[in-house]
JSON list of C-alpha atoms in Angstrom, two decimals:
[
{"chain": "O", "resi": 1, "resn": "GLN", "atom": "CA", "xyz": [-81.91, 54.25, -82.45]},
{"chain": "O", "resi": 2, "resn": "VAL", "atom": "CA", "xyz": [-80.57, 54.78, -78.96]},
{"chain": "O", "resi": 3, "resn": "GLN", "atom": "CA", "xyz": [-80.37, 58.33, -77.75]},
{"chain": "O", "resi": 4, "resn": "LEU", "atom": "CA", "xyz": [-79.87, 60.26, -74.55]},
{"chain": "O", "resi": 5, "resn": "VAL", "atom": "CA", "xyz": [-82.05, 63.28, -73.89]},
{"chain": "O", "resi": 6, "resn": "GLU", "atom": "CA", "xyz": [-80.97, 65.73, -71.23]},
{"chain": "O", "resi": 7, "resn": "SER", "atom": "CA", "xyz": [-83.10, 68.29, -69.48]},
{"chain": "O", "resi": 8, "resn": "GLY", "atom": "CA", "xyz": [-83.16, 70.45, -66.38]},
{"chain": "O", "resi": 9, "resn": "GLY", "atom": "CA", "xyz": [-80.52, 73.04, -67.15]},
{"chain": "O", "resi": 10, "resn": "GLY", "atom": "CA", "xyz": [-81.13, 76.73, -66.83]},
{"chain": "O", "resi": 11, "resn": "LEU", "atom": "CA", "xyz": [-80.19, 79.94, -65.11]},
{"chain": "O", "resi": 12, "resn": "VAL", "atom": "CA", "xyz": [-80.02, 80.02, -61.35]},
{"chain": "O", "resi": 13, "resn": "GLN", "atom": "CA", "xyz": [-78.62, 82.32, -58.71]},
{"chain": "O", "resi": 14, "resn": "ALA", "atom": "CA", "xyz": [-75.67, 81.30, -56.60]},
{"chain": "O", "resi": 15, "resn": "GLY", "atom": "CA", "xyz": [-76.83, 79.11, -53.76]},
{"chain": "O", "resi": 16, "resn": "GLY", "atom": "CA", "xyz": [-79.73, 77.77, -55.75]},
{"chain": "O", "resi": 17, "resn": "SER", "atom": "CA", "xyz": [-80.44, 74.30, -57.00]},
{"chain": "O", "resi": 18, "resn": "LEU", "atom": "CA", "xyz": [-81.07, 72.49, -60.25]},
{"chain": "O", "resi": 19, "resn": "ARG", "atom": "CA", "xyz": [-81.88, 68.92, -61.08]},
{"chain": "O", "resi": 20, "resn": "LEU", "atom": "CA", "xyz": [-80.61, 67.49, -64.33]},
{"chain": "O", "resi": 21, "resn": "SER", "atom": "CA", "xyz": [-82.02, 64.39, -65.91]},
{"chain": "O", "resi": 22, "resn": "CYS", "atom": "CA", "xyz": [-80.79, 62.14, -68.67]},
{"chain": "O", "resi": 23, "resn": "ALA", "atom": "CA", "xyz": [-83.17, 59.64, -70.19]},
{"chain": "O", "resi": 24, "resn": "ALA", "atom": "CA", "xyz": [-82.00, 56.86, -72.44]},
{"chain": "O", "resi": 25, "resn": "SER", "atom": "CA", "xyz": [-84.44, 55.54, -75.00]},
{"chain": "O", "resi": 26, "resn": "GLY", "atom": "CA", "xyz": [-84.44, 53.11, -77.86]},
{"chain": "O", "resi": 27, "resn": "SER", "atom": "CA", "xyz": [-83.22, 49.58, -78.21]},
{"chain": "O", "resi": 28, "resn": "ILE", "atom": "CA", "xyz": [-81.89, 49.16, -74.68]},
{"chain": "O", "resi": 29, "resn": "PHE", "atom": "CA", "xyz": [-81.32, 45.94, -72.87]},
{"chain": "O", "resi": 30, "resn": "SER", "atom": "CA", "xyz": [-79.64, 47.35, -69.80]},
{"chain": "O", "resi": 31, "resn": "ILE", "atom": "CA", "xyz": [-77.75, 50.35, -68.49]},
{"chain": "O", "resi": 32, "resn": "ASN", "atom": "CA", "xyz": [-74.26, 49.53, -67.30]},
{"chain": "O", "resi": 33, "resn": "THR", "atom": "CA", "xyz": [-72.61, 52.74, -66.17]},
{"chain": "O", "resi": 34, "resn": "MET", "atom": "CA", "xyz": [-73.61, 56.39, -66.14]},
{"chain": "O", "resi": 35, "resn": "GLY", "atom": "CA", "xyz": [-71.64, 59.55, -65.73]},
{"chain": "O", "resi": 36, "resn": "TRP", "atom": "CA", "xyz": [-72.06, 63.29, -65.69]},
{"chain": "O", "resi": 37, "resn": "TYR", "atom": "CA", "xyz": [-69.48, 65.55, -67.29]},
{"chain": "O", "resi": 38, "resn": "ARG", "atom": "CA", "xyz": [-69.24, 69.27, -67.72]},
{"chain": "O", "resi": 39, "resn": "GLN", "atom": "CA", "xyz": [-67.33, 71.63, -69.93]},
{"chain": "O", "resi": 40, "resn": "ALA", "atom": "CA", "xyz": [-66.91, 75.32, -69.29]},
{"chain": "O", "resi": 41, "resn": "PRO", "atom": "CA", "xyz": [-65.79, 77.74, -72.01]},
{"chain": "O", "resi": 42, "resn": "GLY", "atom": "CA", "xyz": [-62.10, 77.33, -72.69]},
{"chain": "O", "resi": 43, "resn": "LYS", "atom": "CA", "xyz": [-61.88, 74.37, -70.33]},
{"chain": "O", "resi": 44, "resn": "GLN", "atom": "CA", "xyz": [-61.48, 70.66, -70.81]},
{"chain": "O", "resi": 45, "resn": "ARG", "atom": "CA", "xyz": [-64.42, 68.40, -70.28]},
{"chain": "O", "resi": 46, "resn": "GLU", "atom": "CA", "xyz": [-64.28, 66.98, -66.78]},
{"chain": "O", "resi": 47, "resn": "LEU", "atom": "CA", "xyz": [-65.97, 64.16, -64.97]},
{"chain": "O", "resi": 48, "resn": "VAL", "atom": "CA", "xyz": [-68.41, 65.38, -62.34]},
{"chain": "O", "resi": 49, "resn": "ALA", "atom": "CA", "xyz": [-70.00, 62.20, -61.08]},
{"chain": "O", "resi": 50, "resn": "SER", "atom": "CA", "xyz": [-70.42, 58.59, -62.07]},
{"chain": "O", "resi": 51, "resn": "ILE", "atom": "CA", "xyz": [-72.27, 55.53, -60.92]},
{"chain": "O", "resi": 52, "resn": "THR", "atom": "CA", "xyz": [-71.97, 51.85, -61.69]},
{"chain": "O", "resi": 53, "resn": "ALA", "atom": "CA", "xyz": [-74.34, 49.11, -60.66]},
{"chain": "O", "resi": 54, "resn": "GLY", "atom": "CA", "xyz": [-73.40, 47.72, -57.29]},
{"chain": "O", "resi": 55, "resn": "VAL", "atom": "CA", "xyz": [-71.27, 50.64, -56.11]},
{"chain": "O", "resi": 56, "resn": "SER", "atom": "CA", "xyz": [-71.84, 54.07, -54.64]},
{"chain": "O", "resi": 57, "resn": "PRO", "atom": "CA", "xyz": [-71.58, 57.15, -56.84]},
{"chain": "O", "resi": 58, "resn": "THR", "atom": "CA", "xyz": [-68.25, 58.92, -57.05]},
{"chain": "O", "resi": 59, "resn": "TYR", "atom": "CA", "xyz": [-67.82, 62.67, -57.32]},
{"chain": "O", "resi": 60, "resn": "ALA", "atom": "CA", "xyz": [-65.24, 65.19, -58.29]},
{"chain": "O", "resi": 61, "resn": "ASP", "atom": "CA", "xyz": [-63.76, 66.99, -55.31]},
{"chain": "O", "resi": 62, "resn": "SER", "atom": "CA", "xyz": [-65.21, 70.27, -56.52]},
{"chain": "O", "resi": 63, "resn": "VAL", "atom": "CA", "xyz": [-68.80, 69.04, -56.15]},
{"chain": "O", "resi": 64, "resn": "LYS", "atom": "CA", "xyz": [-68.62, 66.68, -53.19]},
{"chain": "O", "resi": 65, "resn": "GLY", "atom": "CA", "xyz": [-71.24, 67.51, -50.61]},
{"chain": "O", "resi": 66, "resn": "ARG", "atom": "CA", "xyz": [-73.23, 69.60, -53.07]},
{"chain": "O", "resi": 67, "resn": "PHE", "atom": "CA", "xyz": [-74.14, 67.29, -55.94]},
{"chain": "O", "resi": 68, "resn": "THR", "atom": "CA", "xyz": [-75.92, 63.98, -55.74]},
{"chain": "O", "resi": 69, "resn": "MET", "atom": "CA", "xyz": [-76.22, 61.48, -58.54]},
{"chain": "O", "resi": 70, "resn": "SER", "atom": "CA", "xyz": [-78.94, 58.87, -58.75]},
{"chain": "O", "resi": 71, "resn": "ARG", "atom": "CA", "xyz": [-80.59, 56.59, -61.24]},
{"chain": "O", "resi": 72, "resn": "ASP", "atom": "CA", "xyz": [-83.98, 55.12, -61.95]},
{"chain": "O", "resi": 73, "resn": "ASN", "atom": "CA", "xyz": [-83.30, 51.76, -63.52]},
{"chain": "O", "resi": 74, "resn": "ALA", "atom": "CA", "xyz": [-86.93, 51.16, -64.48]},
{"chain": "O", "resi": 75, "resn": "LYS", "atom": "CA", "xyz": [-86.99, 54.35, -66.55]},
{"chain": "O", "resi": 76, "resn": "ASN", "atom": "CA", "xyz": [-83.41, 54.19, -67.82]},
{"chain": "O", "resi": 77, "resn": "THR", "atom": "CA", "xyz": [-82.90, 57.64, -66.41]},
{"chain": "O", "resi": 78, "resn": "MET", "atom": "CA", "xyz": [-80.13, 59.25, -64.42]},
{"chain": "O", "resi": 79, "resn": "PHE", "atom": "CA", "xyz": [-80.26, 62.42, -62.37]},
{"chain": "O", "resi": 80, "resn": "LEU", "atom": "CA", "xyz": [-77.89, 64.97, -60.99]},
{"chain": "O", "resi": 81, "resn": "GLN", "atom": "CA", "xyz": [-79.20, 67.00, -58.08]},
{"chain": "O", "resi": 82, "resn": "MET", "atom": "CA", "xyz": [-77.11, 70.14, -57.79]},
{"chain": "O", "resi": 83, "resn": "ASN", "atom": "CA", "xyz": [-77.38, 72.19, -54.62]},
{"chain": "O", "resi": 84, "resn": "SER", "atom": "CA", "xyz": [-75.52, 75.21, -53.32]},
{"chain": "O", "resi": 85, "resn": "LEU", "atom": "CA", "xyz": [-74.57, 76.11, -56.85]},
{"chain": "O", "resi": 86, "resn": "LYS", "atom": "CA", "xyz": [-71.63, 78.41, -57.45]},
{"chain": "O", "resi": 87, "resn": "PRO", "atom": "CA", "xyz": [-70.73, 80.54, -60.45]},
{"chain": "O", "resi": 88, "resn": "GLU", "atom": "CA", "xyz": [-67.83, 78.20, -61.14]},
{"chain": "O", "resi": 89, "resn": "ASP", "atom": "CA", "xyz": [-70.36, 75.43, -61.76]},
{"chain": "O", "resi": 90, "resn": "THR", "atom": "CA", "xyz": [-71.40, 77.23, -64.94]},
{"chain": "O", "resi": 91, "resn": "ALA", "atom": "CA", "xyz": [-70.86, 74.87, -67.85]},
{"chain": "O", "resi": 92, "resn": "VAL", "atom": "CA", "xyz": [-72.54, 72.66, -70.36]},
{"chain": "O", "resi": 93, "resn": "TYR", "atom": "CA", "xyz": [-73.36, 69.40, -68.65]},
{"chain": "O", "resi": 94, "resn": "TYR", "atom": "CA", "xyz": [-73.32, 66.13, -70.54]},
{"chain": "O", "resi": 95, "resn": "CYS", "atom": "CA", "xyz": [-74.46, 62.69, -69.58]},
{"chain": "O", "resi": 96, "resn": "LYS", "atom": "CA", "xyz": [-72.59, 59.63, -70.74]},
{"chain": "O", "resi": 97, "resn": "VAL", "atom": "CA", "xyz": [-74.02, 56.15, -70.64]},
{"chain": "O", "resi": 98, "resn": "SER", "atom": "CA", "xyz": [-72.60, 52.73, -71.27]},
{"chain": "O", "resi": 99, "resn": "LEU", "atom": "CA", "xyz": [-75.40, 50.39, -72.18]},
{"chain": "O", "resi": 100, "resn": "THR", "atom": "CA", "xyz": [-76.16, 47.03, -73.70]},
{"chain": "O", "resi": 101, "resn": "ARG", "atom": "CA", "xyz": [-78.44, 47.27, -76.72]},
{"chain": "O", "resi": 102, "resn": "LEU", "atom": "CA", "xyz": [-81.42, 45.03, -77.13]},
{"chain": "O", "resi": 103, "resn": "ASP", "atom": "CA", "xyz": [-80.93, 44.35, -80.82]},
{"chain": "O", "resi": 104, "resn": "ASP", "atom": "CA", "xyz": [-77.40, 42.95, -80.83]},
{"chain": "O", "resi": 105, "resn": "ARG", "atom": "CA", "xyz": [-76.56, 42.75, -77.10]},
{"chain": "O", "resi": 106, "resn": "GLY", "atom": "CA", "xyz": [-73.46, 44.77, -77.76]},
{"chain": "O", "resi": 107, "resn": "THR", "atom": "CA", "xyz": [-72.11, 47.37, -75.36]},
{"chain": "O", "resi": 108, "resn": "TYR", "atom": "CA", "xyz": [-72.01, 50.97, -76.56]},
{"chain": "O", "resi": 109, "resn": "LEU", "atom": "CA", "xyz": [-71.23, 54.41, -75.21]},
{"chain": "O", "resi": 110, "resn": "TYR", "atom": "CA", "xyz": [-73.58, 57.32, -75.81]},
{"chain": "O", "resi": 111, "resn": "TRP", "atom": "CA", "xyz": [-73.42, 61.01, -75.03]},
{"chain": "O", "resi": 112, "resn": "GLY", "atom": "CA", "xyz": [-76.30, 63.32, -74.34]},
{"chain": "O", "resi": 113, "resn": "GLN", "atom": "CA", "xyz": [-76.71, 66.54, -76.26]},
{"chain": "O", "resi": 114, "resn": "GLY", "atom": "CA", "xyz": [-75.70, 68.68, -73.32]},
{"chain": "O", "resi": 115, "resn": "THR", "atom": "CA", "xyz": [-77.65, 71.13, -71.21]},
{"chain": "O", "resi": 116, "resn": "GLN", "atom": "CA", "xyz": [-76.50, 74.58, -70.20]},
{"chain": "O", "resi": 117, "resn": "VAL", "atom": "CA", "xyz": [-76.21, 75.43, -66.53]},
{"chain": "O", "resi": 118, "resn": "THR", "atom": "CA", "xyz": [-75.55, 79.05, -65.72]},
{"chain": "O", "resi": 119, "resn": "VAL", "atom": "CA", "xyz": [-75.06, 80.23, -62.15]},
{"chain": "O", "resi": 120, "resn": "SER", "atom": "CA", "xyz": [-75.12, 83.96, -61.55]},
{"chain": "O", "resi": 121, "resn": "SER", "atom": "CA", "xyz": [-73.34, 85.65, -58.69]}
]
């Protein structure tokens, strides 16, 4: 019943910007933690940014100063603003959410379907 839907990926030139969103829907009581991951071809999936209630977002060194993560609690949505994009940012980006479900009040982890970000030189 709970699902994460990602959007905002696409093709952009180096130096450009994209804004990714990840909306959680379904039987949700609350969002606990959110994170953005990416996986390039032949590479391991890596953590890009994460945010937990009550603390500031954390970022991978490779994206610090360029990416900004935020969340809209009322809409159960998280965002990743990506500026000054580089070709090495090319990857499939996934959102990951830890949430408490409304039906059983249990805590579960969910992954988005992924959205492709391609940065041309």
